[in-house]
Coordinates of C-alpha atoms and ligand atoms in Angstrom, one line a residue:
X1 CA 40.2 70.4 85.4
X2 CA 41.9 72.6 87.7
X3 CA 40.9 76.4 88.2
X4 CA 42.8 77.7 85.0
X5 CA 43.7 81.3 83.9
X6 CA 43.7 81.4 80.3
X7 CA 46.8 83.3 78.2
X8 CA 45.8 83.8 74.9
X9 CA 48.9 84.2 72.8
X10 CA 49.6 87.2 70.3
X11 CA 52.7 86.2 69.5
X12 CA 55.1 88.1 72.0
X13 CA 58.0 86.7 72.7
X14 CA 56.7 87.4 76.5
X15 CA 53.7 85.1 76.7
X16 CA 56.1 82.0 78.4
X17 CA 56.9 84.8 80.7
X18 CA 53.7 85.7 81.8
X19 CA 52.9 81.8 82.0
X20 CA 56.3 81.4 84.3
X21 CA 54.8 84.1 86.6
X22 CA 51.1 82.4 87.1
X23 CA 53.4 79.2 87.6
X24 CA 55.1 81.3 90.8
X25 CA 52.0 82.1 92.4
X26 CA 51.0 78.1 92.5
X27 CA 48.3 79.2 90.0
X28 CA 47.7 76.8 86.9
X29 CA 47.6 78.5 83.4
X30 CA 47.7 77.6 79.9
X31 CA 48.8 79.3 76.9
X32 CA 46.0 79.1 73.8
X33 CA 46.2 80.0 70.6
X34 CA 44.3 84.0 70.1
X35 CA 41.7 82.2 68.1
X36 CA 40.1 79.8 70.9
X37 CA 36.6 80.1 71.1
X38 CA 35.0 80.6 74.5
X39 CA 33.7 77.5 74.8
X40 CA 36.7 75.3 75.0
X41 CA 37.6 78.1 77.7
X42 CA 34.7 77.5 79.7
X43 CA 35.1 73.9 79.5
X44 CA 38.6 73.8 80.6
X45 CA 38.1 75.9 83.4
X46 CA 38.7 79.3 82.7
X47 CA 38.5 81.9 85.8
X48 CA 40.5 84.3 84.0
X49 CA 42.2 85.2 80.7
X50 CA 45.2 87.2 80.0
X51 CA 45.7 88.9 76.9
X52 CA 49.6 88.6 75.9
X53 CA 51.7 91.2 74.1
X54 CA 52.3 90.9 70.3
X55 CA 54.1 92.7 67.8
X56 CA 51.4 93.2 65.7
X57 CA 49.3 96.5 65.5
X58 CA 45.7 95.8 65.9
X59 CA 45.2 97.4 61.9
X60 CA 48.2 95.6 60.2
X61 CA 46.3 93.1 57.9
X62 CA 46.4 89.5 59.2
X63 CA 46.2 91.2 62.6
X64 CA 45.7 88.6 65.6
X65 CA 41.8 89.1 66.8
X66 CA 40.2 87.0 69.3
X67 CA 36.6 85.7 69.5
X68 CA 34.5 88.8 70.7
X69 CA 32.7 85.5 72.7
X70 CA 35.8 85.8 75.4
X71 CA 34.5 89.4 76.5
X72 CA 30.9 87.5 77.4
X73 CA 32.2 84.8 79.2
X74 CA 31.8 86.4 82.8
X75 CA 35.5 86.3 83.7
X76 CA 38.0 88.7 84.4
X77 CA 40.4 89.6 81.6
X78 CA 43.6 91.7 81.3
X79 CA 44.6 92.7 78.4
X80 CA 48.8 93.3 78.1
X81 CA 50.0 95.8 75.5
X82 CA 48.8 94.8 72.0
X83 CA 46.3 92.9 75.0
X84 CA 45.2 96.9 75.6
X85 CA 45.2 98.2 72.4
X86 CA 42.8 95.2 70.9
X87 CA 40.3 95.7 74.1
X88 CA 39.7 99.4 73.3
X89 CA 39.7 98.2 69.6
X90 CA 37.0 95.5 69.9
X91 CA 34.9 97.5 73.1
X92 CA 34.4 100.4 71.2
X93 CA 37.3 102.5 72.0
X94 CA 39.7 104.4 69.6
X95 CA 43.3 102.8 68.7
X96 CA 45.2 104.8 66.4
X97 CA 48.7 103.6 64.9
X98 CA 51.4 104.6 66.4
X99 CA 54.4 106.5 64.2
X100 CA 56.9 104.4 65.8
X101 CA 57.3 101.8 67.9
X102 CA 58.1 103.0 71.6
X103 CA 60.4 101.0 74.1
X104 CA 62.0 102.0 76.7
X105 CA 61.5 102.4 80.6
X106 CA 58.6 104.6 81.6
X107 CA 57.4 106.3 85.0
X108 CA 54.0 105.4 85.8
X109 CA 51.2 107.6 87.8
X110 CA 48.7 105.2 89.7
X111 CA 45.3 107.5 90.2
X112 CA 43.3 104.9 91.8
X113 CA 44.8 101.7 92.8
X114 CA 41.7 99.5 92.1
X115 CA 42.2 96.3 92.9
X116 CA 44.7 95.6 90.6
X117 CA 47.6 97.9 92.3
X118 CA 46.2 96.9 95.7
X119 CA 49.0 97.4 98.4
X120 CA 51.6 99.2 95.5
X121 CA 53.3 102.4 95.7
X122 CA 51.6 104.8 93.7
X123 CA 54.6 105.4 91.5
X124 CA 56.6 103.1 89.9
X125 CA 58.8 102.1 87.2
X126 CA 57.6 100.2 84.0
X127 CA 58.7 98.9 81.1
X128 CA 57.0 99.7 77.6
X129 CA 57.0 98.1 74.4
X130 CA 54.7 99.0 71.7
X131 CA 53.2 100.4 68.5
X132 CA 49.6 101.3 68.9
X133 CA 48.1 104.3 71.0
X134 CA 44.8 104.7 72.5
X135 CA 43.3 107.9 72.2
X136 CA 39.5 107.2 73.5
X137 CA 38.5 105.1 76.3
X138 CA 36.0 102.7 75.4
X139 CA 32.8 102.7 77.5
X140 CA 32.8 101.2 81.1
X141 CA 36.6 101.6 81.2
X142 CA 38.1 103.6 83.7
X143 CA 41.7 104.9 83.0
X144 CA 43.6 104.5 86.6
X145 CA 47.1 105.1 85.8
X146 CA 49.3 107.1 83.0
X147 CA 52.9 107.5 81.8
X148 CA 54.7 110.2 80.6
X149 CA 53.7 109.7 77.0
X150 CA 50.7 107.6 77.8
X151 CA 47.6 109.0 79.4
X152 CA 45.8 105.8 79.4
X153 CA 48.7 103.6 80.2
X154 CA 45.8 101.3 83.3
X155 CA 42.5 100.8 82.4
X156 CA 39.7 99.4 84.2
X157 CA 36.3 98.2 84.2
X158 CA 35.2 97.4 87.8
X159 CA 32.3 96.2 87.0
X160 CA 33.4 93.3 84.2
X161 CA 36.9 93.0 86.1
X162 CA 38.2 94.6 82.6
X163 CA 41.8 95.5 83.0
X164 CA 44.1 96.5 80.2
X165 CA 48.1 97.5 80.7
X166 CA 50.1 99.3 78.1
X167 CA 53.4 98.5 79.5
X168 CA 54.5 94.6 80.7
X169 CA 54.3 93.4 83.9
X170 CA 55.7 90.4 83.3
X171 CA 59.1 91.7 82.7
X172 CA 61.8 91.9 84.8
X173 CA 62.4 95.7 84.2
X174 CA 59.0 96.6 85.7
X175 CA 59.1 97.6 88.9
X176 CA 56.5 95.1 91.5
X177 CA 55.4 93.9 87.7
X178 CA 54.6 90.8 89.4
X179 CA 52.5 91.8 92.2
X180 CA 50.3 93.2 89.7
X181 CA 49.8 89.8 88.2
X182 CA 49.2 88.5 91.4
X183 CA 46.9 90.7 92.2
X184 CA 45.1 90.3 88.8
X185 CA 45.1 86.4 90.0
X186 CA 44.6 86.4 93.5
X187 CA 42.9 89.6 93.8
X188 CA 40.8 90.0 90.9
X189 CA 40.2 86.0 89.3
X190 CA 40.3 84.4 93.1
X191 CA 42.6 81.7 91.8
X192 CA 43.5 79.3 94.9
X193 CA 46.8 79.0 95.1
X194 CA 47.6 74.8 95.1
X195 CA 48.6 74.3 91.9
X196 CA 52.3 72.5 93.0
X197 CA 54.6 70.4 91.2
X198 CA 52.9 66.7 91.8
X199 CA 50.0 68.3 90.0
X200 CA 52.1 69.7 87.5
X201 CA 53.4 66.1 87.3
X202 CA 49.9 64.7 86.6
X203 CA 48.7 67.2 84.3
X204 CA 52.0 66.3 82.1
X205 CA 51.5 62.3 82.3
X206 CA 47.8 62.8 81.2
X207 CA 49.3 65.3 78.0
X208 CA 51.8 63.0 77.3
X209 CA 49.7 59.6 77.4
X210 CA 47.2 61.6 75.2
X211 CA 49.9 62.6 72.7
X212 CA 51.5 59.8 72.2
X213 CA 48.9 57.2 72.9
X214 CA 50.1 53.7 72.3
X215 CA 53.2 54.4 70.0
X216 CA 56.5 54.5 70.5
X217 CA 59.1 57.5 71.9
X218 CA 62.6 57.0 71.6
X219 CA 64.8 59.4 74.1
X220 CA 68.4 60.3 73.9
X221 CA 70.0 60.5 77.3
X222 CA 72.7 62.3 78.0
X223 CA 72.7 62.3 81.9
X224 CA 72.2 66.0 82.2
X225 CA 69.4 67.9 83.9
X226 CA 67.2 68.5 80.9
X227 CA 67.0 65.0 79.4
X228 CA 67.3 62.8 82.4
X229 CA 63.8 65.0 84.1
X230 CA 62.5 64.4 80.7
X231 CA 63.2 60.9 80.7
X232 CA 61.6 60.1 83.9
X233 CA 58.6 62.3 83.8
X234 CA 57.8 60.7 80.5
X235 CA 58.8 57.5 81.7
X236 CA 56.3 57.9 84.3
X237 CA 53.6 58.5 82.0
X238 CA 54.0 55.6 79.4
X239 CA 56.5 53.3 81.0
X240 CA 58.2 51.0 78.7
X241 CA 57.0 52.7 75.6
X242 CA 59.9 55.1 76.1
X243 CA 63.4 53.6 75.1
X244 CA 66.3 56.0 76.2
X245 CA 69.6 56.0 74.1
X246 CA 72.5 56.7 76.0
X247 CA 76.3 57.0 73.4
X248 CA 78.8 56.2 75.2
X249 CA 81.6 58.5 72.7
X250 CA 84.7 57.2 74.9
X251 CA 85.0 61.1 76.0
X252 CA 83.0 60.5 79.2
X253 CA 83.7 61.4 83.0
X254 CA 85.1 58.1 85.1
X255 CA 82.0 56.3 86.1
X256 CA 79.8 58.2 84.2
X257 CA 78.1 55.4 81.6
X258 CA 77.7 53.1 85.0
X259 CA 76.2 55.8 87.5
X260 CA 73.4 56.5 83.9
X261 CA 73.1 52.5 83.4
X262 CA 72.7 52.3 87.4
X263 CA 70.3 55.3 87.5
X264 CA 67.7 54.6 84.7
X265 CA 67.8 50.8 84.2
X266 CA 68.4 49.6 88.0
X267 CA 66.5 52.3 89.5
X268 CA 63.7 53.8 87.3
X269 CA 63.9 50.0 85.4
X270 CA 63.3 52.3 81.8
X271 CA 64.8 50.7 78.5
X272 CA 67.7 51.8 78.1
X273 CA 70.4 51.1 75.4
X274 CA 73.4 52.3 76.2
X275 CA 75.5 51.9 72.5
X276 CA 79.4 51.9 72.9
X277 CA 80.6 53.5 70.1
X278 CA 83.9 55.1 71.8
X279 CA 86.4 53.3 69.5
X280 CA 85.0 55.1 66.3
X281 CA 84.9 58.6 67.8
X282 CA 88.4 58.2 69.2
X283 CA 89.3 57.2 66.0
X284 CA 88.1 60.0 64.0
X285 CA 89.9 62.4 66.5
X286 CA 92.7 60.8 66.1
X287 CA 95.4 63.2 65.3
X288 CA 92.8 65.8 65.5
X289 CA 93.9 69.5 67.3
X290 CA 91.7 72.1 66.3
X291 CA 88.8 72.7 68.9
X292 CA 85.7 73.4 66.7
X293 CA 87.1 70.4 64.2
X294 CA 86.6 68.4 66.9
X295 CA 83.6 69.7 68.0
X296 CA 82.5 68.9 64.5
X297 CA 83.6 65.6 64.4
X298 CA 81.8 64.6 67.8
X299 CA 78.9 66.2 66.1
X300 CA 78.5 64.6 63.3
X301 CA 79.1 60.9 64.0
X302 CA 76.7 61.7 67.6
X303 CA 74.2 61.8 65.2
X304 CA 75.2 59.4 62.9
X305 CA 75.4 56.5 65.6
X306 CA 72.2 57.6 67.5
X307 CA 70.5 57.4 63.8
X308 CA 71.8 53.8 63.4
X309 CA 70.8 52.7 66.9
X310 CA 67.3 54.2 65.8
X311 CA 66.8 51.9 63.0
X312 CA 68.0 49.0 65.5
X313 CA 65.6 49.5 67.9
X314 CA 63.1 49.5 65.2
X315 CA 59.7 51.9 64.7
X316 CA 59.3 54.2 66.9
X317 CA 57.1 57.6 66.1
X318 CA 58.2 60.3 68.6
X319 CA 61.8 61.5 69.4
X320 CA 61.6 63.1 72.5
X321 CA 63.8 65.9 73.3
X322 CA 64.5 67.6 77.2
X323 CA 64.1 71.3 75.4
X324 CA 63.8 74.1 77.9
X325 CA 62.1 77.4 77.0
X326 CA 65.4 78.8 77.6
X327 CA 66.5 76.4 74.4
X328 CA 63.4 77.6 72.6
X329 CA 64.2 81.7 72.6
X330 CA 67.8 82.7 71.5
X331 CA 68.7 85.2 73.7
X332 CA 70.0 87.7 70.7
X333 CA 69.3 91.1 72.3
X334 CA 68.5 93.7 69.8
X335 CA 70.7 96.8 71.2
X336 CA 69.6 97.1 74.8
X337 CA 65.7 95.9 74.1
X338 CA 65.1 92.8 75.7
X339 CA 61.7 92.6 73.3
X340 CA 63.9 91.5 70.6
X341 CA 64.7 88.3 71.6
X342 CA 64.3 86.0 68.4
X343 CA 62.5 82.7 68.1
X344 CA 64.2 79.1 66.9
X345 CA 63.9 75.8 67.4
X346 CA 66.3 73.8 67.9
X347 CA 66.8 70.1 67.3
X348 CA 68.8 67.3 67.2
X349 CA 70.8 67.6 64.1
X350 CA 67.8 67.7 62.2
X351 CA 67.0 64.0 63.0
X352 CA 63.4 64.1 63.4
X353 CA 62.6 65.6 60.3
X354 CA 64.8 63.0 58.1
X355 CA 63.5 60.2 60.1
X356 CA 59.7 61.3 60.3
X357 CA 59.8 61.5 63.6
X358 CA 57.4 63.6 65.8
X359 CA 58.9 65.7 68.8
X360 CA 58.0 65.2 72.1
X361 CA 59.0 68.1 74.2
X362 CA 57.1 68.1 78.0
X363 CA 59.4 70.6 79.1
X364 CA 59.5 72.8 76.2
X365 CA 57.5 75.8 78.8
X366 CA 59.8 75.3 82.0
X367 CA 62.9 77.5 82.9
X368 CA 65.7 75.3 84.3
X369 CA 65.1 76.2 88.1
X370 CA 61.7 74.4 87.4
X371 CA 62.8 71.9 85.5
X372 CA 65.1 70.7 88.8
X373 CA 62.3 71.1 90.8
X374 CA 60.6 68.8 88.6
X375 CA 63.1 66.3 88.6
X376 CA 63.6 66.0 92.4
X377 CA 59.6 65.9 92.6
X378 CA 60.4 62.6 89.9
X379 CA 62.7 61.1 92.7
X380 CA 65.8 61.8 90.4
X381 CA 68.5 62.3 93.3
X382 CA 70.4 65.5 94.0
X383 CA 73.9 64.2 91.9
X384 CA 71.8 64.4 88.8
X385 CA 69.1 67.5 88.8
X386 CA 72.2 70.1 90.4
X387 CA 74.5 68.4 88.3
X388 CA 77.1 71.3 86.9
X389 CA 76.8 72.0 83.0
X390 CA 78.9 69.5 80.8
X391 CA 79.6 70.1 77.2
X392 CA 78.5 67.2 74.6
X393 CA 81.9 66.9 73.2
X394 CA 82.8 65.9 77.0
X395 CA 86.5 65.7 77.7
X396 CA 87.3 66.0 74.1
X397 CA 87.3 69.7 74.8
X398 CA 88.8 69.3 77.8
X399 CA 91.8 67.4 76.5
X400 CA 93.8 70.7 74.9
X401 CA 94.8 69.2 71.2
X402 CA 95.0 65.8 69.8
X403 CA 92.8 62.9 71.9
X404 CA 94.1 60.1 72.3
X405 CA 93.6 57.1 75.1
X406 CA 96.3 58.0 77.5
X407 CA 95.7 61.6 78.1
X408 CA 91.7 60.8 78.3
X409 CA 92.7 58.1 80.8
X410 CA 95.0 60.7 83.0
X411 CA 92.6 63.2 82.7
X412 CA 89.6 61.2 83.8
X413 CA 91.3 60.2 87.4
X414 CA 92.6 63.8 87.9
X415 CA 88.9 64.8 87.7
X416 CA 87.7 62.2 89.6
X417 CA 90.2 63.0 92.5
X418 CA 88.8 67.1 91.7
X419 CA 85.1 66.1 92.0
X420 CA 85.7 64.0 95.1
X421 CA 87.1 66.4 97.2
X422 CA 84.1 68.9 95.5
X423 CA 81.7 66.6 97.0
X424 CA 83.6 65.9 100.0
X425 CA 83.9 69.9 100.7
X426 CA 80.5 70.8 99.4
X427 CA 81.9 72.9 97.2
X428 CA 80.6 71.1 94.2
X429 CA 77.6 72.5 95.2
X430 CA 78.7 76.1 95.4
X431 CA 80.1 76.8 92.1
X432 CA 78.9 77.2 88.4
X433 CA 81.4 74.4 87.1
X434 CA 84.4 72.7 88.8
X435 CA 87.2 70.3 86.3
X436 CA 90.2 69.5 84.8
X437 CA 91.8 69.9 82.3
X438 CA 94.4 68.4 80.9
X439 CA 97.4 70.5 78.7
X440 CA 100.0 68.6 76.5
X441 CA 103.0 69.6 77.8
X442 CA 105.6 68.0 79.6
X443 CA 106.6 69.7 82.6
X444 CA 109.8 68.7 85.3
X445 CA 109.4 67.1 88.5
X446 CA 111.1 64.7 91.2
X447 CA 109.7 61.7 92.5
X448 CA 112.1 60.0 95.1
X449 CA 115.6 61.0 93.9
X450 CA 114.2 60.9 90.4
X451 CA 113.3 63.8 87.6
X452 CA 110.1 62.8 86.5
X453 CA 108.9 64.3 83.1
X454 CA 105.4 64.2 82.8
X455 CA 102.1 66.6 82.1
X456 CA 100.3 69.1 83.2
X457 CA 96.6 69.3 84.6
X458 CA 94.9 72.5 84.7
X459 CA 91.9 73.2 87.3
X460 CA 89.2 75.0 86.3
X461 CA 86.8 76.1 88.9
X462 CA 84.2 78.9 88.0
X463 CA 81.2 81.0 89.8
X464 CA 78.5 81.9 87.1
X465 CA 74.8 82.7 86.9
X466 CA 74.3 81.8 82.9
X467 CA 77.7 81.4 81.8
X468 CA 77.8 84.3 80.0
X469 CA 80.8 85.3 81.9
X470 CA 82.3 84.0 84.8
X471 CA 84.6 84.4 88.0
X472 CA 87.3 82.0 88.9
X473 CA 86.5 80.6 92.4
X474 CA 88.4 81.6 95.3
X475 CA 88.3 77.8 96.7
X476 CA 90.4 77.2 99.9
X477 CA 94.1 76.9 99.5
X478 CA 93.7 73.9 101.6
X479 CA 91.2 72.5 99.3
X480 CA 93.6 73.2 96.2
X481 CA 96.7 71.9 97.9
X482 CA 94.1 68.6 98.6
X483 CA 93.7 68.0 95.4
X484 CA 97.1 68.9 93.7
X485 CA 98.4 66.8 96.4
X486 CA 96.7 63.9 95.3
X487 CA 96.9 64.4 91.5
X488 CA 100.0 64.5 91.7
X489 CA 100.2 61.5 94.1
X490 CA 97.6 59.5 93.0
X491 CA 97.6 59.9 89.0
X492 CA 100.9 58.6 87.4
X493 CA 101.6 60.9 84.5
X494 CA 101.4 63.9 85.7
X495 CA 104.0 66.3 87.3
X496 CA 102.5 69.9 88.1
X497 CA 98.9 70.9 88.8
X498 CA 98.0 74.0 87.9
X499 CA 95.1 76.8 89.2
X500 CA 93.2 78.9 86.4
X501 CA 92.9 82.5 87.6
X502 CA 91.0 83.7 84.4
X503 CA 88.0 85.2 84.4
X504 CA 85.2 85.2 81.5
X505 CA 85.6 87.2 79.4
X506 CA 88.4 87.6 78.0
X507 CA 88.7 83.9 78.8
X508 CA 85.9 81.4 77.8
X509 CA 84.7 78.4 80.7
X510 CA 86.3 75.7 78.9
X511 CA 90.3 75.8 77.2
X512 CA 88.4 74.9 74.0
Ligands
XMP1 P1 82.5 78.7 77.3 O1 83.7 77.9 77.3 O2 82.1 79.2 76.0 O3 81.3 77.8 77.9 O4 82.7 79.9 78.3 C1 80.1 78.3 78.3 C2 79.3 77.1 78.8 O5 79.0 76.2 77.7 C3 79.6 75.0 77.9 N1 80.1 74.6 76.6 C4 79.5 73.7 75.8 N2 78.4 72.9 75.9 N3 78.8 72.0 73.8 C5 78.1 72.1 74.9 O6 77.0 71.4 75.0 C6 79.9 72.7 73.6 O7 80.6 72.5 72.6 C7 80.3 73.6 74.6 N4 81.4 74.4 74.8 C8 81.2 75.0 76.0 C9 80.6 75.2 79.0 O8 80.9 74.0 79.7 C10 80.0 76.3 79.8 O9 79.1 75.7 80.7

């Protein structure tokens, strides 16, 4: 067992966040449930336990209490927030309830810096969320640092390498927030820092082996970032008890189903059954305009033909899914508190619960800039873990009314010819998303002597962080005159390229 700091979780909606940090510092931590006794701490490990947040108040009944046993243990804790209020609850301290619940940005006063604000500025901003006030600091405890409406906001006890925060380091809003958690590891614990991704890697093959044991996992890959690391991470840890499912819905990219059958069957030699079911989803769209009818449509019969080729494959016991943590929180912000982000859980159409299936998730605790670091570490090539985003309904949305072969056909070698020169330029690499799209209307053109009546294609090429909103990109005119060129040129069908100057909002990413 590696050198581990323990988070024992209250229930904030933080803990993942305090995990994420550890992860930055090369440190290895796990999250546990508040309950775990301090013996199945010491024997994975434990150098130091943090204390998450919670929305509780240490007196609402049902309140989350830990085992007294982790204050005996002989390692460091810190104790965040609800973390503070339980420690001068439980070490003889005084906790009364707050009237209200306080949140908001406060300005914090560092007395003595200890070693837990070692090399800090002795004011800085922090970011407060929480019920419960401590009035009396419990013996041994130290306070070093106070807000405006806290006087104990930092306590410490030097002597147990007690610390307890009121406000959240782990947040973004706090000002060198995470220098105070690496100076709680570093510092305080004396983690080493060598936890990297390969023994990430290993850790995850042992927890999935040990989950799933001998049975059997059934995958559905999509080719995007999340499922294809989660395919070959847990391809790597049981091999060809993992059977991956690609659909090929006839809405795909040119090439697309071949580079996936190239990728996982050629390559990483995984089992993978790629069903073509194309004809029946291009045949319930037929005639089909409406964007979120479609949507529905591709929906419903994804999940329909992935449930068939279930039973075809026969038993299997685990779906596994590529869920981010990112998937796991829904990012509903509750006026301007970012405390108030609300948990679901999100799964395949409800699949695993008709068909009794358990989920595998091994990237349910990553963020996505991990989860590509991941899937390089895997030896997943570049193409796939900085793909850009693609929608499931695929060019069905991208195709501006009815679908039907021809347009999906024109479309398809207008956005080859776009991602080619993407590549060629490196700006595929650049930019949030870059495609076509292709509107149904006829537009006038010459060819030779000749008017030529055909369609239009629309590029789309957008800089984004999250794709909440979005800025067209200003790509070369060179670049755009490239590609129009050889649209036009190259794809018969089409008469007039167009460039889409819109930014989100008002409009969305996608036409549809
Ligand atoms: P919009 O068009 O809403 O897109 O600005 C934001 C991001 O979401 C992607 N997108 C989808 N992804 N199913 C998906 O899986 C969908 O129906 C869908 N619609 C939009 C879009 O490509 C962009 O990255």
């Amino acid at each position: 067992m590696p050198q581990t700091i323990a988070v024992l979780d209250f229930g904030s909606q933080y803990t993942q966040i305090i995990a994420r940090r550890i992860r930055e510092f090369q440190v290895f931590s796990k999250i546990y449930h508040f309950s775990t006794p301090p013996e199945r701490l010491r024997e994975d490990g434990v150098i130091g336990i943090i204390l998450s947040g919670g929305p509780s108040s240490v007196f609402a009944e049902g309140a989350p209490i830990p085992d007294p046993g982790i204050f005996e243990m002989g390692v460091p804790v810190l104790g965040i927030c609800y973390g503070l209020h339980l420690m001068g609850h439980l070490l003889g301290g005084k906790v009364v309830k707050g009237d209200r619940r306080e949140y908001g940005h406060g300005n914090l006063k560092i007395r003595s810096r200890g070693r837990l604000f070692k090399g800090l500025p002795s004011r800085l901003r922090v970011w407060n969320s929480h019920g419960d006030e401590l009035t009396r600091v419990p013996p041994g405890f130290k306070p070093i640092a106070s807000t405006e409406n806290a006087p104990y906001a930092v306590l410490e006890d030097r002597k147990r390498n007690f610390y307890a925060i009121q406000f959240h380091p782990e947040v973004f809003h706090t000002e060198r927030g995470t220098d105070i958690i690496k100076n709680f590891l570093i510092g305080v614990c004396g983690a080493g820092q060598d936890w990297t991704t390969r023994d990430f890697i290993k850790h995850a093959v042992a927890e999935i082996r040990g989950a799933v044991g001998k049975s059997r996992v059934i995958l559905g890959l999509s080719g995007g970032v999340d499922s294809s690391v989660a395919a070959a991470l847990i391809h790597r840890a049981i091999g060809q008890q993992l059977t991956c499912v690609f659909v090929d819905n006839g809405l795909l990219r040119k090439g697309e189903r071949e580079a996936v059958e190239s990728l996982y069957k050629r390559n990483f030699k995984i089992d993978l059954r790629v069903v073509d079911a194309s004809e029946l989803f291009l045949q319930r769209l037929k005639g089909v305009e409406e964007p979120e009818r479609k949507r529905k449509i591709i929906g419903n019969t994804f999940v329909e033909v992935f449930e068939k080729s279930l039973k075809k494959i026969g038993h299997a016991d685990f779906l596994a899914q590529g869920t981010l943590y990112p998937d796991v929180i829904e990012s509903v912000a509750i006026g301007d508190n970012p405390a108030a982000l609300i948990k679901t859980h999100h799964n395949v159409g409800g699949l695993p619960a008709r068909m009794k299936l358990k989920l595998l998730e091994p990237l349910r605790e990553l963020f996505k800039d991990e989860v590509r670091r991941l899937g390089g570490a895997l030896g997943l090539p570049r193409e796939v873990v900085w793909r850009q985003p693609f929608p499931g309904p695929g060019l069905g949305v991208r195709v501006i009314g009815a679908v039907d072969d021809e347009k999906l056909g024109i479309l398809r070698q207008a956005d080859a010819i776009l991602q080619e020169e993407m590549m060629a330029s490196g700006w595929y690499w650049k930019v949030w998303q870059s495609f076509c799209v292709f509107l149904p209307v006829k537009s006038v053109g010459v060819v030779g002597d000749e008017r030529n009546y055909a369609w239009v294609i629309a590029i789309r090429v957008v800089e984004s962080i999250d794709a909440m909103t979005a800025d067209w990109t200003r790509l070369p005119y060179d670049l755009v005159q490239k590609v129009s060129g050889r649209i036009t040129n190259e794809v018969r069908g089409v008469s007039r390229v167009v460039y889409d100057v819109s930014s989100k909002p008002p409009a969305t990413i996608e036409w549809e």
